[in-house]
């Protein structure tokens, strides 16, 4: 019956009478692809960012595509999208970084700061972002995530803090 309506979404049993509808996209932000990427102590961060209207665009900072558990992830954004305004922020997840890709990752971070875009960093991505920007990392060593916006660096201790920070991204 729902297939006959040709709805662009699938109904959920507890979603009410109108079915499941994703949050409207407010901003497209780049997700730096890293081998073994994860969100550390905040594993539901990707869904949380999406629920706040942020569309995550995989961005290659290394070998092009990425294969995770047999699934290929192809990049839909490039570092040049930071410069031309197509991306409104950057996400650096934790993960096993490729040493050859580190200069490209640093370049994307510096470009985002040059355009005054917010940068979310998770796990070991916090140290990478702070070192790329020559900011002190000692006070954020235990933080599961940080948001760098403007000249400030804000520790994000839990999902509520991440949700509030994601809501501020324009």
GROMACS .gro file of C-alpha atoms in nm:
model
  170
    1UNK     CA    1   0.000   0.000   0.000
    2UNK     CA    2   0.280   0.246   0.083
    3UNK     CA    3   0.462   0.148  -0.237
    4UNK     CA    4   0.159   0.264  -0.434
    5UNK     CA    5   0.187   0.613  -0.282
    6UNK     CA    6   0.550   0.636  -0.398
    7UNK     CA    7   0.647   0.811  -0.076
    8UNK     CA    8   1.012   0.919  -0.051
    9UNK     CA    9   1.026   0.770   0.299
   10UNK     CA   10   0.933   0.442   0.463
   11UNK     CA   11   0.669   0.435   0.733
   12UNK     CA   12   0.767   0.355   1.090
   13UNK     CA   13   0.530   0.184   1.328
   14UNK     CA   14   0.564   0.448   1.599
   15UNK     CA   15   0.624   0.754   1.383
   16UNK     CA   16   0.268   0.877   1.383
   17UNK     CA   17   0.028   0.902   1.098
   18UNK     CA   18   0.264   1.078   0.854
   19UNK     CA   19   0.549   0.826   0.868
   20UNK     CA   20   0.917   0.890   0.920
   21UNK     CA   21   1.053   1.220   0.797
   22UNK     CA   22   1.418   1.314   0.836
   23UNK     CA   23   1.514   1.654   0.972
   24UNK     CA   24   1.540   1.923   0.703
   25UNK     CA   25   1.898   1.994   0.599
   26UNK     CA   26   2.023   2.331   0.725
   27UNK     CA   27   2.389   2.296   0.636
   28UNK     CA   28   2.624   2.057   0.457
   29UNK     CA   29   2.943   1.983   0.647
   30UNK     CA   30   3.246   1.780   0.544
   31UNK     CA   31   3.328   1.451   0.718
   32UNK     CA   32   3.699   1.379   0.683
   33UNK     CA   33   3.720   1.010   0.597
   34UNK     CA   34   3.977   0.821   0.801
   35UNK     CA   35   4.049   0.451   0.814
   36UNK     CA   36   3.868   0.300   1.112
   37UNK     CA   37   3.685   0.625   1.177
   38UNK     CA   38   3.461   0.643   1.484
   39UNK     CA   39   3.323   0.898   1.725
   40UNK     CA   40   3.491   0.761   2.037
   41UNK     CA   41   3.291   0.816   2.356
   42UNK     CA   42   3.002   0.968   2.158
   43UNK     CA   43   2.915   0.681   1.919
   44UNK     CA   44   2.577   0.823   1.816
   45UNK     CA   45   2.725   1.154   1.703
   46UNK     CA   46   2.664   1.103   1.332
   47UNK     CA   47   2.291   1.050   1.384
   48UNK     CA   48   2.277   1.335   1.632
   49UNK     CA   49   2.439   1.577   1.387
   50UNK     CA   50   2.199   1.466   1.115
   51UNK     CA   51   1.899   1.509   1.346
   52UNK     CA   52   2.006   1.872   1.398
   53UNK     CA   53   1.992   1.936   1.023
   54UNK     CA   54   2.358   1.890   0.937
   55UNK     CA   55   2.422   1.680   0.628
   56UNK     CA   56   2.755   1.496   0.649
   57UNK     CA   57   2.940   1.486   0.317
   58UNK     CA   58   3.224   1.230   0.310
   59UNK     CA   59   3.544   1.410   0.221
   60UNK     CA   60   3.861   1.239   0.104
   61UNK     CA   61   4.180   1.337   0.282
   62UNK     CA   62   4.388   1.052   0.152
   63UNK     CA   63   4.352   0.768  -0.091
   64UNK     CA   64   4.021   0.877  -0.245
   65UNK     CA   65   3.757   0.627  -0.140
   66UNK     CA   66   3.744   0.418   0.174
   67UNK     CA   67   3.642   0.056   0.224
   68UNK     CA   68   3.481  -0.016   0.561
   69UNK     CA   69   3.375  -0.375   0.627
   70UNK     CA   70   3.326  -0.446   0.258
   71UNK     CA   71   3.129  -0.127   0.196
   72UNK     CA   72   3.288   0.135  -0.026
   73UNK     CA   73   3.244   0.496   0.077
   74UNK     CA   74   3.306   0.741  -0.203
   75UNK     CA   75   3.376   1.106  -0.130
   76UNK     CA   76   3.108   1.357  -0.221
   77UNK     CA   77   3.308   1.661  -0.108
   78UNK     CA   78   3.660   1.792  -0.160
   79UNK     CA   79   3.881   2.039   0.021
   80UNK     CA   80   3.800   2.291  -0.253
   81UNK     CA   81   3.435   2.283  -0.135
   82UNK     CA   82   3.555   2.454   0.182
   83UNK     CA   83   3.695   2.741  -0.022
   84UNK     CA   84   3.391   2.788  -0.247
   85UNK     CA   85   3.140   2.785   0.042
   86UNK     CA   86   2.971   2.455  -0.041
   87UNK     CA   87   3.061   2.323   0.305
   88UNK     CA   88   2.955   2.505   0.622
   89UNK     CA   89   3.177   2.313   0.865
   90UNK     CA   90   3.411   2.019   0.912
   91UNK     CA   91   3.403   1.700   1.121
   92UNK     CA   92   3.725   1.520   1.212
   93UNK     CA   93   3.644   1.178   1.363
   94UNK     CA   94   3.882   0.956   1.553
   95UNK     CA   95   4.048   0.679   1.357
   96UNK     CA   96   4.366   0.526   1.233
   97UNK     CA   97   4.519   0.799   1.028
   98UNK     CA   98   4.736   0.731   0.728
   99UNK     CA   99   5.067   0.918   0.781
  100UNK     CA  100   5.075   1.016   0.411
  101UNK     CA  101   4.724   1.166   0.442
  102UNK     CA  102   4.811   1.382   0.742
  103UNK     CA  103   4.923   1.684   0.533
  104UNK     CA  104   4.592   1.675   0.339
  105UNK     CA  105   4.399   1.655   0.667
  106UNK     CA  106   4.595   1.949   0.809
  107UNK     CA  107   4.527   2.143   0.487
  108UNK     CA  108   4.150   2.086   0.519
  109UNK     CA  109   4.159   2.197   0.884
  110UNK     CA  110   4.355   2.514   0.805
  111UNK     CA  111   4.123   2.595   0.511
  112UNK     CA  112   3.817   2.557   0.736
  113UNK     CA  113   3.966   2.791   0.998
  114UNK     CA  114   4.064   3.038   0.725
  115UNK     CA  115   3.697   3.057   0.623
  116UNK     CA  116   3.593   3.076   0.992
  117UNK     CA  117   3.395   2.751   0.969
  118UNK     CA  118   3.315   2.546   1.280
  119UNK     CA  119   3.521   2.229   1.327
  120UNK     CA  120   3.396   1.932   1.530
  121UNK     CA  121   3.670   1.692   1.640
  122UNK     CA  122   3.629   1.357   1.816
  123UNK     CA  123   3.871   1.128   2.001
  124UNK     CA  124   4.224   1.150   1.865
  125UNK     CA  125   4.096   1.396   1.605
  126UNK     CA  126   4.097   1.656   1.885
  127UNK     CA  127   4.477   1.643   1.908
  128UNK     CA  128   4.516   1.650   1.530
  129UNK     CA  129   4.296   1.958   1.490
  130UNK     CA  130   4.452   2.148   1.778
  131UNK     CA  131   4.806   2.072   1.659
  132UNK     CA  132   4.719   2.177   1.301
  133UNK     CA  133   4.592   2.509   1.436
  134UNK     CA  134   4.883   2.551   1.681
  135UNK     CA  135   4.647   2.563   1.979
  136UNK     CA  136   4.725   2.413   2.320
  137UNK     CA  137   4.578   2.065   2.360
  138UNK     CA  138   4.655   2.002   2.728
  139UNK     CA  139   4.327   2.139   2.865
  140UNK     CA  140   4.123   1.927   2.618
  141UNK     CA  141   4.309   1.597   2.667
  142UNK     CA  142   4.015   1.421   2.834
  143UNK     CA  143   3.736   1.571   2.623
  144UNK     CA  144   3.553   1.321   2.400
  145UNK     CA  145   3.490   1.600   2.147
  146UNK     CA  146   3.554   1.968   2.088
  147UNK     CA  147   3.402   2.241   1.877
  148UNK     CA  148   3.633   2.507   1.738
  149UNK     CA  149   3.436   2.811   1.634
  150UNK     CA  150   3.581   3.157   1.597
  151UNK     CA  151   3.878   3.196   1.827
  152UNK     CA  152   3.726   2.972   2.095
  153UNK     CA  153   3.760   2.602   2.165
  154UNK     CA  154   3.469   2.441   2.348
  155UNK     CA  155   3.483   2.095   2.507
  156UNK     CA  156   3.178   1.881   2.432
  157UNK     CA  157   3.141   1.638   2.722
  158UNK     CA  158   2.823   1.456   2.621
  159UNK     CA  159   2.551   1.418   2.358
  160UNK     CA  160   2.350   1.710   2.496
  161UNK     CA  161   2.645   1.947   2.457
  162UNK     CA  162   2.706   1.816   2.104
  163UNK     CA  163   2.338   1.864   2.012
  164UNK     CA  164   2.339   2.220   2.142
  165UNK     CA  165   2.660   2.300   1.954
  166UNK     CA  166   2.530   2.141   1.631
  167UNK     CA  167   2.215   2.353   1.656
  168UNK     CA  168   2.429   2.669   1.638
  169UNK     CA  169   2.591   2.578   1.303
  170UNK     CA  170   2.451   2.799   1.028
   0.00000   0.00000   0.00000
